[in-house]
Coordinates of C-alpha atoms in Angstrom, one line a residue:
X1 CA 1.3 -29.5 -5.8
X2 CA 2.8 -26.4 -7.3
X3 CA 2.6 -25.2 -10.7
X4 CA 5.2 -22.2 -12.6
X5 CA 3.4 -19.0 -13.9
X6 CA 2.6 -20.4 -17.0
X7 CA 1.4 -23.3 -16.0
X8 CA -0.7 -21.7 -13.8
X9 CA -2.0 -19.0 -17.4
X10 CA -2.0 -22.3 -18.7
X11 CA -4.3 -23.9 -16.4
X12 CA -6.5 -21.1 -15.6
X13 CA -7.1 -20.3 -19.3
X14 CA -7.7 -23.9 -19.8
X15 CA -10.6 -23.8 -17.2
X16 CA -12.1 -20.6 -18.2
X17 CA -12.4 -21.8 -21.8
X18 CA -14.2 -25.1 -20.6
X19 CA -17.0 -23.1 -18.4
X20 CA -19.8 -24.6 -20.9
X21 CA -18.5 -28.1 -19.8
X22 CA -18.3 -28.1 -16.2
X23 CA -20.2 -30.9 -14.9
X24 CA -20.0 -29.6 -10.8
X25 CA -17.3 -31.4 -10.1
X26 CA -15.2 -29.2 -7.2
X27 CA -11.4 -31.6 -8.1
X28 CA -12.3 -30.7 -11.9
X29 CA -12.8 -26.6 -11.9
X30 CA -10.3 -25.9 -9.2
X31 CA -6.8 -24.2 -10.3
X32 CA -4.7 -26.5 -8.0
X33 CA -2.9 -26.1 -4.7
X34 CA -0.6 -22.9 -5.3
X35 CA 0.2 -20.1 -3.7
X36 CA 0.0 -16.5 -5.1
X37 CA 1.7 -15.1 -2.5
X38 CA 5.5 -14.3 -2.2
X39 CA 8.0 -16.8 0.1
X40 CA 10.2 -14.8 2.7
X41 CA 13.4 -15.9 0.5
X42 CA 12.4 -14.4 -2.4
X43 CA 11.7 -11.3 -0.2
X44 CA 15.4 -11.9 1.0
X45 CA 17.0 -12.0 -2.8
X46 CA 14.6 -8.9 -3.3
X47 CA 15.9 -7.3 -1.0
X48 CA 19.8 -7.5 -1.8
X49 CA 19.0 -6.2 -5.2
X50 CA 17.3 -3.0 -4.3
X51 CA 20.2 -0.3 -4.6
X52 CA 20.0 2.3 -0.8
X53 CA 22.1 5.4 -1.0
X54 CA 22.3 7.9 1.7
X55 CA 21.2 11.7 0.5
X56 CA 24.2 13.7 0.5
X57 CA 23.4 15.9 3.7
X58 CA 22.3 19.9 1.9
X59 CA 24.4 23.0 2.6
X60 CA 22.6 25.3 4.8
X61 CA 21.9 28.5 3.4
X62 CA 23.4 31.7 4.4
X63 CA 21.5 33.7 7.1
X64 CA 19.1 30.1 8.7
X65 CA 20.2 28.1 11.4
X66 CA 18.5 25.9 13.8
X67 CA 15.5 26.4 15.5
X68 CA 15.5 27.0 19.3
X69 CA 13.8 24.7 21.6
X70 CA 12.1 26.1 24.1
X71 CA 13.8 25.9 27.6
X72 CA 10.4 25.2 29.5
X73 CA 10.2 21.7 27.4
X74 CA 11.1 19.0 29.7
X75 CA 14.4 17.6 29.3
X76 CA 15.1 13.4 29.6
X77 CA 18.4 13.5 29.3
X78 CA 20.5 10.3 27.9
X79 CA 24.1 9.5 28.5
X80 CA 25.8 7.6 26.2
X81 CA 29.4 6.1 26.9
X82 CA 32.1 5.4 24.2
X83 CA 32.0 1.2 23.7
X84 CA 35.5 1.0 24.5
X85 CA 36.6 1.0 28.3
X86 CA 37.6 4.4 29.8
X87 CA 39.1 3.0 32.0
X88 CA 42.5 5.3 32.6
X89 CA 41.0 7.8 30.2
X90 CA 40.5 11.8 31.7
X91 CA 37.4 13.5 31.2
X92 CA 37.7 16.7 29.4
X93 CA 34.0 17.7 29.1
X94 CA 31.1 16.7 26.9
X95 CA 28.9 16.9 23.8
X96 CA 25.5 18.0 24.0
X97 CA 22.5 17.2 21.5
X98 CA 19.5 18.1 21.9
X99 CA 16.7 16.7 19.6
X100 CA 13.3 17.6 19.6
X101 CA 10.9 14.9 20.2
X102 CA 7.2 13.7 20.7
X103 CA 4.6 11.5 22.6
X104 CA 0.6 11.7 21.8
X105 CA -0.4 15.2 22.9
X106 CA 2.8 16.1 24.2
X107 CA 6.7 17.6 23.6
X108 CA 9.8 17.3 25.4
X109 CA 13.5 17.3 24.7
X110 CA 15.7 14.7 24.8
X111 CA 19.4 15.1 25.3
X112 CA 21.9 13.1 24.2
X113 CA 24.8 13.7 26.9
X114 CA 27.9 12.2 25.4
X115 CA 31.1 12.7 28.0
X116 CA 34.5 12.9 26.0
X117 CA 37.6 11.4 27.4
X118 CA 41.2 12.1 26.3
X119 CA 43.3 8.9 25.7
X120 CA 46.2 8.5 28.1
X121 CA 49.5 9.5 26.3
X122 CA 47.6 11.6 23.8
X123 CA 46.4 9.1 21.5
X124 CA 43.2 11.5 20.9
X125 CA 39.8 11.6 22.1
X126 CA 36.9 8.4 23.1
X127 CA 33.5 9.5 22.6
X128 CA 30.0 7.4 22.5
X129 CA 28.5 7.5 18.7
X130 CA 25.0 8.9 18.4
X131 CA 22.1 6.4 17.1
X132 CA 21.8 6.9 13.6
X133 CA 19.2 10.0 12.3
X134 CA 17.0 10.9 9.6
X135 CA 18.3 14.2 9.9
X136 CA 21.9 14.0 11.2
X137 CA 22.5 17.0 13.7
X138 CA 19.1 17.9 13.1
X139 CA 16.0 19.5 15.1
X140 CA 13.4 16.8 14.9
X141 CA 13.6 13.0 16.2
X142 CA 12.3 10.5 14.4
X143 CA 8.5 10.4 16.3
X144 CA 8.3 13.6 15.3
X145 CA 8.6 12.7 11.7
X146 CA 6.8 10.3 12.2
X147 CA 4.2 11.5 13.7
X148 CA 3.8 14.4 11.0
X149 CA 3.7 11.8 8.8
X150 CA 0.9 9.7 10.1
X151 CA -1.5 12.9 10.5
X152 CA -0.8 14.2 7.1
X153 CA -1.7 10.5 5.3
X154 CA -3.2 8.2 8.1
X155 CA -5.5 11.5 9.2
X156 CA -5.5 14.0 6.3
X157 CA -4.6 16.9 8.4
X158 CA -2.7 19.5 6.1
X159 CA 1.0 20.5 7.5
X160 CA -0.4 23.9 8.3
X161 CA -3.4 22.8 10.7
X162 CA -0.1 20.5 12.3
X163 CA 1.8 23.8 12.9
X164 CA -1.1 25.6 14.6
X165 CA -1.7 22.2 16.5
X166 CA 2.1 22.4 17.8
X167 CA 2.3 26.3 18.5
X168 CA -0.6 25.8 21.4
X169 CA 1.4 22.7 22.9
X170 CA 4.6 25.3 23.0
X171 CA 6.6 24.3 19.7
X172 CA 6.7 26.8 16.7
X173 CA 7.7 24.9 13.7
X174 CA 8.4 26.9 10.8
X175 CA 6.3 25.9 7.7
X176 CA 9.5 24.9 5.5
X177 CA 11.1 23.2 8.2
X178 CA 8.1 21.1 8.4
X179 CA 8.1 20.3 4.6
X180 CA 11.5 19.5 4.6
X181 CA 11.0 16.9 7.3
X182 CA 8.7 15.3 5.6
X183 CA 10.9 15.0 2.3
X184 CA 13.8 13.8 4.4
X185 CA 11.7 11.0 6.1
X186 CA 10.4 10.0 2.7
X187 CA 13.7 10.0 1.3
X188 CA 15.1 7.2 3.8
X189 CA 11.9 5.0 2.8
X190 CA 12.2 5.1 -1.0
X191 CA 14.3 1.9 -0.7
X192 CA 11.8 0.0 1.4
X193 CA 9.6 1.2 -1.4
X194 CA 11.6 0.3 -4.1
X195 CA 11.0 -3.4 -2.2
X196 CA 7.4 -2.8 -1.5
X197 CA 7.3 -2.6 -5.5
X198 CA 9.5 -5.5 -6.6
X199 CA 7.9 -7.5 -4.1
X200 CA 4.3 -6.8 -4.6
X201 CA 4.6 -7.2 -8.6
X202 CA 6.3 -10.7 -7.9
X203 CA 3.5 -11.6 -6.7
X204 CA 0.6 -14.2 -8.6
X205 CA -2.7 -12.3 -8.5
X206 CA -2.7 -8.5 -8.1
X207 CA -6.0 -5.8 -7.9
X208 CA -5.4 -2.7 -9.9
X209 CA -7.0 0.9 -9.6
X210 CA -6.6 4.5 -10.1
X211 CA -7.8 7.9 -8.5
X212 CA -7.1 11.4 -9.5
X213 CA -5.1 13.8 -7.6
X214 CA -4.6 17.8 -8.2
X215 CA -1.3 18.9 -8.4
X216 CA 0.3 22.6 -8.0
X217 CA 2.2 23.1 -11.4
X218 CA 2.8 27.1 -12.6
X219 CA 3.2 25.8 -16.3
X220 CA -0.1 24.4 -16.2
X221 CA -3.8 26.2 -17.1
X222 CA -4.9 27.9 -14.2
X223 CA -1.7 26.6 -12.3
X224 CA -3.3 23.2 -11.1
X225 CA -2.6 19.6 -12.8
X226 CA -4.7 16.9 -12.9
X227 CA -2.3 13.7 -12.5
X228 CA -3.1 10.3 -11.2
X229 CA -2.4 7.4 -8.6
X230 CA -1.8 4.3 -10.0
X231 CA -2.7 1.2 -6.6
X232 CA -1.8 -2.3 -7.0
X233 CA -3.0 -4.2 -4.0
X234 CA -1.4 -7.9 -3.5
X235 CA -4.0 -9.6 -1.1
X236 CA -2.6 -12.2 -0.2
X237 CA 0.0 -10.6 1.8
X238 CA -1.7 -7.3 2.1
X239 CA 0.4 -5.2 0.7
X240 CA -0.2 -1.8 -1.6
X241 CA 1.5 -0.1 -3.6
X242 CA 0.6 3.8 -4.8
X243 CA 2.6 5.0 -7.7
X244 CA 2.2 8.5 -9.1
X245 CA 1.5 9.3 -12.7
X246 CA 1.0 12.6 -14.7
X247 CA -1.4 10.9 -17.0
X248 CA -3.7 8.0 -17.0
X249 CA -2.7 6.5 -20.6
X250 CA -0.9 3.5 -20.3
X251 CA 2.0 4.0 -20.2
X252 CA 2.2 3.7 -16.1
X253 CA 0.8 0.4 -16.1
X254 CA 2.8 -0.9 -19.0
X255 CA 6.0 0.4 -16.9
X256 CA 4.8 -0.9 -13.5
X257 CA 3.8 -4.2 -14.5
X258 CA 6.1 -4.8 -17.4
X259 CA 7.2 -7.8 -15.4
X260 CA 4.5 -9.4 -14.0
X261 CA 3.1 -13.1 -14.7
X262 CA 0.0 -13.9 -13.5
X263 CA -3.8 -12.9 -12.2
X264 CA -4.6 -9.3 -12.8
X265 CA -8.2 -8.1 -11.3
X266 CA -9.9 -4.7 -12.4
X267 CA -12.9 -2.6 -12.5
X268 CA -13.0 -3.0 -16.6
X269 CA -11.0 0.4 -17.4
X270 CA -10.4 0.4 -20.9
X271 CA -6.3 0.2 -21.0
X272 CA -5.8 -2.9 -18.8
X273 CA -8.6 -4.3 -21.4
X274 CA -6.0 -2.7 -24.6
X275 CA -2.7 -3.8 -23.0
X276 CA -3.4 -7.8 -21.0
X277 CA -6.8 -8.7 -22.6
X278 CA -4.4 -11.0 -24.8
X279 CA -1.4 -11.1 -22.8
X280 CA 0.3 -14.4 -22.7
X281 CA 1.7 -14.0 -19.2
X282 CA -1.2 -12.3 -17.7
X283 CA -5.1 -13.4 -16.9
X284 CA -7.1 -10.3 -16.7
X285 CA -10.1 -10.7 -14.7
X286 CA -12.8 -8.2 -13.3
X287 CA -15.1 -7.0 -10.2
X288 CA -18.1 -8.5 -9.1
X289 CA -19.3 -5.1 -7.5
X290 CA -18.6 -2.8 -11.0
X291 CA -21.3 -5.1 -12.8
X292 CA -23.6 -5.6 -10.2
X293 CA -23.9 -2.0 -10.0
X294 CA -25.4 -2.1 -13.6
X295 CA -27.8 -4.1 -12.8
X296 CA -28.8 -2.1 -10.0
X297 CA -28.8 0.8 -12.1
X298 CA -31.5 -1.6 -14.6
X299 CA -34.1 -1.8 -11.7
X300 CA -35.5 1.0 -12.8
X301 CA -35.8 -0.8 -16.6
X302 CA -37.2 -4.1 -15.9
X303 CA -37.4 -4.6 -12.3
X304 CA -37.8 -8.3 -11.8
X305 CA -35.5 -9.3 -14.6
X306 CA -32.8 -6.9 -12.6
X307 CA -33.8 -8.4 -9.5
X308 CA -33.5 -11.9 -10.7
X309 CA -29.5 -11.3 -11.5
X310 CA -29.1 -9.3 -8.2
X311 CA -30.4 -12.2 -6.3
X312 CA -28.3 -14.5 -7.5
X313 CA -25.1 -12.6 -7.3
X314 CA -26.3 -12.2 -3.5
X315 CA -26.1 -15.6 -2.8
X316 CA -22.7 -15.2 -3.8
X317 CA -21.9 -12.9 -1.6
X318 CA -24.0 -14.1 0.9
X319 CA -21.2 -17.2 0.8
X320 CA -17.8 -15.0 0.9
X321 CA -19.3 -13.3 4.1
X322 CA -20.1 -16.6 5.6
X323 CA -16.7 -17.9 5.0
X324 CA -14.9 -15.3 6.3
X325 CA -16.8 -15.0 9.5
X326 CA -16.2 -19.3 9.7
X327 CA -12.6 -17.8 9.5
X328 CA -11.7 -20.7 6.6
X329 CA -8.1 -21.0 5.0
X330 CA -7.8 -20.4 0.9
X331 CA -8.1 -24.1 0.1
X332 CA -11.2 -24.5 2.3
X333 CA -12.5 -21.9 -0.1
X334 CA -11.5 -22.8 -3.0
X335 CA -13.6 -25.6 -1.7
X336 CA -16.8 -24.3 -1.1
X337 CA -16.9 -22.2 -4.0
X338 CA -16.7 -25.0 -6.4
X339 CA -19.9 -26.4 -4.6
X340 CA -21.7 -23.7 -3.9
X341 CA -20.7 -20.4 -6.3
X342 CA -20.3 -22.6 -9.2
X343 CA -24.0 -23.7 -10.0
X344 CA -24.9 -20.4 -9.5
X345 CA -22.2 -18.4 -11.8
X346 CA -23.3 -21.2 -14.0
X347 CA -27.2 -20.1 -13.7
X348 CA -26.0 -16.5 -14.5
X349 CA -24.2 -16.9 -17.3
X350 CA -26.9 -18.9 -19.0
X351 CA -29.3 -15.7 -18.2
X352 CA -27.3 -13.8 -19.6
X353 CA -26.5 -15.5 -23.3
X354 CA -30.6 -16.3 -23.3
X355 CA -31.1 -12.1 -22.9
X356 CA -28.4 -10.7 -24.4
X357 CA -30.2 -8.9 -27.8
X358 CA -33.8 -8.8 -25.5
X359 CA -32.9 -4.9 -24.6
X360 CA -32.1 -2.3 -26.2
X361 CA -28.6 -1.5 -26.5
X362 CA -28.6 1.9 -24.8
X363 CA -30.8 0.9 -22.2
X364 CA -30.0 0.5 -18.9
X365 CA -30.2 -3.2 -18.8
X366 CA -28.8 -3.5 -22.0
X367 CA -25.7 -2.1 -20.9
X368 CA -25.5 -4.1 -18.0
X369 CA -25.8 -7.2 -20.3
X370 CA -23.3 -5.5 -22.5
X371 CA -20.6 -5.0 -19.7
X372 CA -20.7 -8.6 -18.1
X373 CA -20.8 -10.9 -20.4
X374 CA -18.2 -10.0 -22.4
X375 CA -16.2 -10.1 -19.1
X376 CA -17.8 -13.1 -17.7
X377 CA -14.9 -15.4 -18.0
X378 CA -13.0 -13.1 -16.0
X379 CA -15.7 -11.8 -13.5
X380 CA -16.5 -15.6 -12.9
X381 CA -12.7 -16.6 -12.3
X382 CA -12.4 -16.1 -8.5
X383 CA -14.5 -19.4 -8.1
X384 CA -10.9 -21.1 -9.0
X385 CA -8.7 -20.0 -6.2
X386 CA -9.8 -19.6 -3.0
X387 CA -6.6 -16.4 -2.5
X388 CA -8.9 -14.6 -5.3
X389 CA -11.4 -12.0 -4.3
X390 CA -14.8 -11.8 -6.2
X391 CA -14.8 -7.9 -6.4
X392 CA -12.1 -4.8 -6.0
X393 CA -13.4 -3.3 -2.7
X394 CA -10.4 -4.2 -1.0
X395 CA -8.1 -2.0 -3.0
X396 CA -11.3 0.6 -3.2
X397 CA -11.2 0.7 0.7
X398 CA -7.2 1.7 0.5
X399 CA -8.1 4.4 -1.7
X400 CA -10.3 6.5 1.0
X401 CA -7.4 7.8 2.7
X402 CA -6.5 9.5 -0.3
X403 CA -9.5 10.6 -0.8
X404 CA -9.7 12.0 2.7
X405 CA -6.2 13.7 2.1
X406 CA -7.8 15.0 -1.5
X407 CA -10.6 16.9 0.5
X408 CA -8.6 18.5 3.3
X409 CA -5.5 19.4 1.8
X410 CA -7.1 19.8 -2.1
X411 CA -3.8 19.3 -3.7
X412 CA -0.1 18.3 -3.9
X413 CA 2.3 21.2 -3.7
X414 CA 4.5 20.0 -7.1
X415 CA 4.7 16.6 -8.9
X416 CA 7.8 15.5 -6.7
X417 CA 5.6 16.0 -3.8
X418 CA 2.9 14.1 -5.8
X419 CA 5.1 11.3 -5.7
X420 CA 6.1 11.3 -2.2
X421 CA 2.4 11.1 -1.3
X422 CA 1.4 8.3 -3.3
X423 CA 4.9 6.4 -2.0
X424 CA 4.1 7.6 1.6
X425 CA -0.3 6.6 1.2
X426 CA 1.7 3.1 0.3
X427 CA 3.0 2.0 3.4
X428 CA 0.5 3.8 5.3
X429 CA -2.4 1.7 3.5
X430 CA -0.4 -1.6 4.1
X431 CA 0.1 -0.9 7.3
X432 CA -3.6 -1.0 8.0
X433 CA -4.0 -3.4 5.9
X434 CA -1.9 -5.6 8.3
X435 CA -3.5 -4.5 11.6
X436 CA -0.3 -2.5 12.2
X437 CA -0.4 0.7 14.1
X438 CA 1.4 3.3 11.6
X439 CA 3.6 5.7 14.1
X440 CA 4.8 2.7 15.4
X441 CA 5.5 1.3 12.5
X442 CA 7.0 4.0 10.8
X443 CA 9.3 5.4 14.1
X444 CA 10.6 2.1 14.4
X445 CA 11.2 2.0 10.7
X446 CA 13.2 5.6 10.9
X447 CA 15.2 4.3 14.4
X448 CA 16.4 0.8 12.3
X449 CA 16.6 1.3 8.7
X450 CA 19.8 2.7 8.1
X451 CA 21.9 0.1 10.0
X452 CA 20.1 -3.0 9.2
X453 CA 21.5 -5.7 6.9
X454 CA 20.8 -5.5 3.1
X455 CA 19.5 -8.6 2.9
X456 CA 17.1 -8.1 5.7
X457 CA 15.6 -5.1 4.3
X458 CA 12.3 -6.9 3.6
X459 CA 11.8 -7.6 7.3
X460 CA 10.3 -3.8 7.5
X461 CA 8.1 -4.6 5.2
X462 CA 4.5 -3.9 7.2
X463 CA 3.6 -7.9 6.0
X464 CA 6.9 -8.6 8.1
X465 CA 7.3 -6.1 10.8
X466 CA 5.6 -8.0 13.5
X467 CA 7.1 -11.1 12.8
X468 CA 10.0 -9.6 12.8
X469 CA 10.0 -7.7 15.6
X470 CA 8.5 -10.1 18.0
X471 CA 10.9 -12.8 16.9
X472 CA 14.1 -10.8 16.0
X473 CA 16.3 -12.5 14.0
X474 CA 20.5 -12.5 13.7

């Protein structure tokens, strides 16, 4: 049985609002059998409408030109014929380019060896057509982008430390050159993640967060900013999205998920609270974790009380992790939760009415009665769908690589570069979140994306890529 987005606010509401009623019935308190996730044909549509233009190539400035390679670099050379025959045709000599490319721990050229022939009676010159570039007559090859990609955001290793790295294995790569590859390979992905975003936000149920990142600006006190990255996580296909923002008022999330219809789950921050606590299109519900944490804060105030509510909430736990190691689908979950995680939400949220004026306000575990069951509604909601999580550490563990990156490198070098981080962190999270090695990923992404199909953009997707790639498809 499926249900439309508002039935499903409809039904979900409806079910919240009856929690005093349940009677343990698992057919009674479960949302119904829906997916939150996104169908590959929807992915298809998304894809047509997501505009890709090709930068127009930059003028070179006066006095640069392009780097030598060094001659002691091993050479694989690769001939590549014209398509048509040449069959009658006269050889008149040859195109070389040379492209600077790279294996784990080591360099060497290759060179793209494409003979010229002059058509018989003069009717011009047959020549092979190079694969298409991220940077067209440039230096680097696309594993070399890649691969300074995945150390700066999959290993947080700052473009300088790269350099030094790649002058003792025989290549000196000028620092701007460096930069610039980086922009240029972001710039062929910002379609993909123009997708990545369209898709993920038409999605059912979504995880929000945000984390702060410093960011070079001359026009701001003592020359450093203080913006932030916005993450949306869509579990069930494993996708995230990073999306850069000067401020952390609303006005990102307002723009981001202007759109959406359906299950939004956060830590409590005060503006998703302002903008969907009474959003007709949108269920806003919270993290287990965030109000356990009170209460292990409230140990300290009345121990056995605390350790009464942090019991309980372990048994909870104690039945995710025992589902996910019996390797159950969402409907199996769904399942067990309604037998199991419902009699003790239900024993909770009795506690909590019974104590809720027993502390003082300002006391430990009065604040920890004073965050949760306001939000119990929504902290208890995951019971209803097994595709629901019961806390945010999934999108908290996509976060760490930023963090990482946060430490080593301290900050971004402008806002533009801000934003190319937070779109680049995006596919490198997903990637992992999919079990998907990212230089392979992203070199094969750099090779293909410019000559496939509009329509079959989505299949790059790092939720796709294997299936696609395995199973290629017309």
């Amino acid at each position: 049985m499926r249900f439309g987005i508002n039935s499903l606010a409809g039904l979900v509401r409806n079910k919240l609002g009856l929690s005093e009623k349940r009677n343990g019935n698992v057919g009674d308190n479960q949302m119904g059998l829906f997916e939150l996730g996104v169908t590959q044909s929807v992915q298809e549509e998304l894809s047509c409408s997501v505009e890709r233009q090709k930068p127009a190539p930059k003028k070179r400035a006066k006095g640069t030109g392009r780097m030598s390679l060094p001659e002691k670099l091993t050479r694989e050379e690769i001939v590549i014929e014209p398509s048509e025959s040449t069959e009658g045709c006269t050889k008149i000599g040859e195109e070389v380019t040379e492209v600077l490319e790279i294996e784990p721990a080591f360099f060497y050229v290759k060179r793209y060896v494409r003979p010229k022939y002059a058509r018989p009676n003069g009717e011009g010159i047959l020549i092979g057509m190079l694969p298409d570039r991220v940077i067209d007559k440039g230096i680097p090859s696309e594993s070399v982008i890649a691969q300074l990609t995945v150390d700066k955001y999959v290993y947080g290793m700052p473009l300088h430390r790269q350099i030094d790295k790649y002058r003792k294995m025989g290549v000196r790569i000028p620092a701007s050159s460096a930069s610039d590859w980086l922009m240029k390979g972001w710039e062929q992905l910002q379609p993909l993640w123009e997708l990545l975003r369209l898709v993920v936000f038409t999605h059912k149920y979504l995880q929000a967060d945000e984390s702060p990142i410093k960011v070079q600006d001359r026009d701001h006190k003592n020359g450093i900013h203080k913006g932030y990255v916005l993450l949306y996580h869509a579990p069930v296909d494993r996708l995230v999205l990073f999306d850069y923002r000067k401020g952390r008022d609303s006005s990102g999330p307002k723009e981001m998920l202007s759109g959406f219809k359906g299950i939004l789950q956060t830590d409590g921050y005060i503006v998703y609270d302002s903008l969907y606590g009474n959003h007709p299109d949108i269920l806003l519900t919270y993290c287990m974790a965030h109000a356990r944490h009170y209460f292990v804060d409230a140990v300290k105030d009345d121990e056995k009380q605390a350790n009464y509510v942090l019991d309980e909430m372990q048994l909870l736990y104690a039945l995710e992790q025992r589902m996910r190691e019996q390797e159950l689908d969402w409907e199996q979950r769904t399942a067990e939760r309604g037998k199991h995680a419902r009699p003790v939400l239900d024993r909770l949220e009795k506690w909590l009415k019974e104590n809720q004026y027993r502390y003082r306000p300002q006391s430990p575990m009065g604040k920890a009665i004073d965050y949760t069951l306001p939000r119990w509604a929504g902290l208890s909601a995951y019971e209803l769908h097994g595709q629901m999580e019961i806390d945010n550490n999934l999108i908290e563990n996509a976060v760490r690589p930023l963090a990482i990156g946060r430490k080593n490198y301290l900050f971004a070098g402008s806002h533009q570069a801000a934003e190319m981080t937070a779109g680049m962190y995006s596919f490198m999270a997903s990637c992992k979140k999919n079990t998907i090695n990212e230089f392979e990923w992203l070199k094969d992404v750099f090779e293909r994306i410019q000559s496939l199909k509009q329509k079959d953009l989505h299949q790059l997707l790092p939720s796709n890529w294997k299936k696609y790639r395995d199973n290629p498809i017309p």
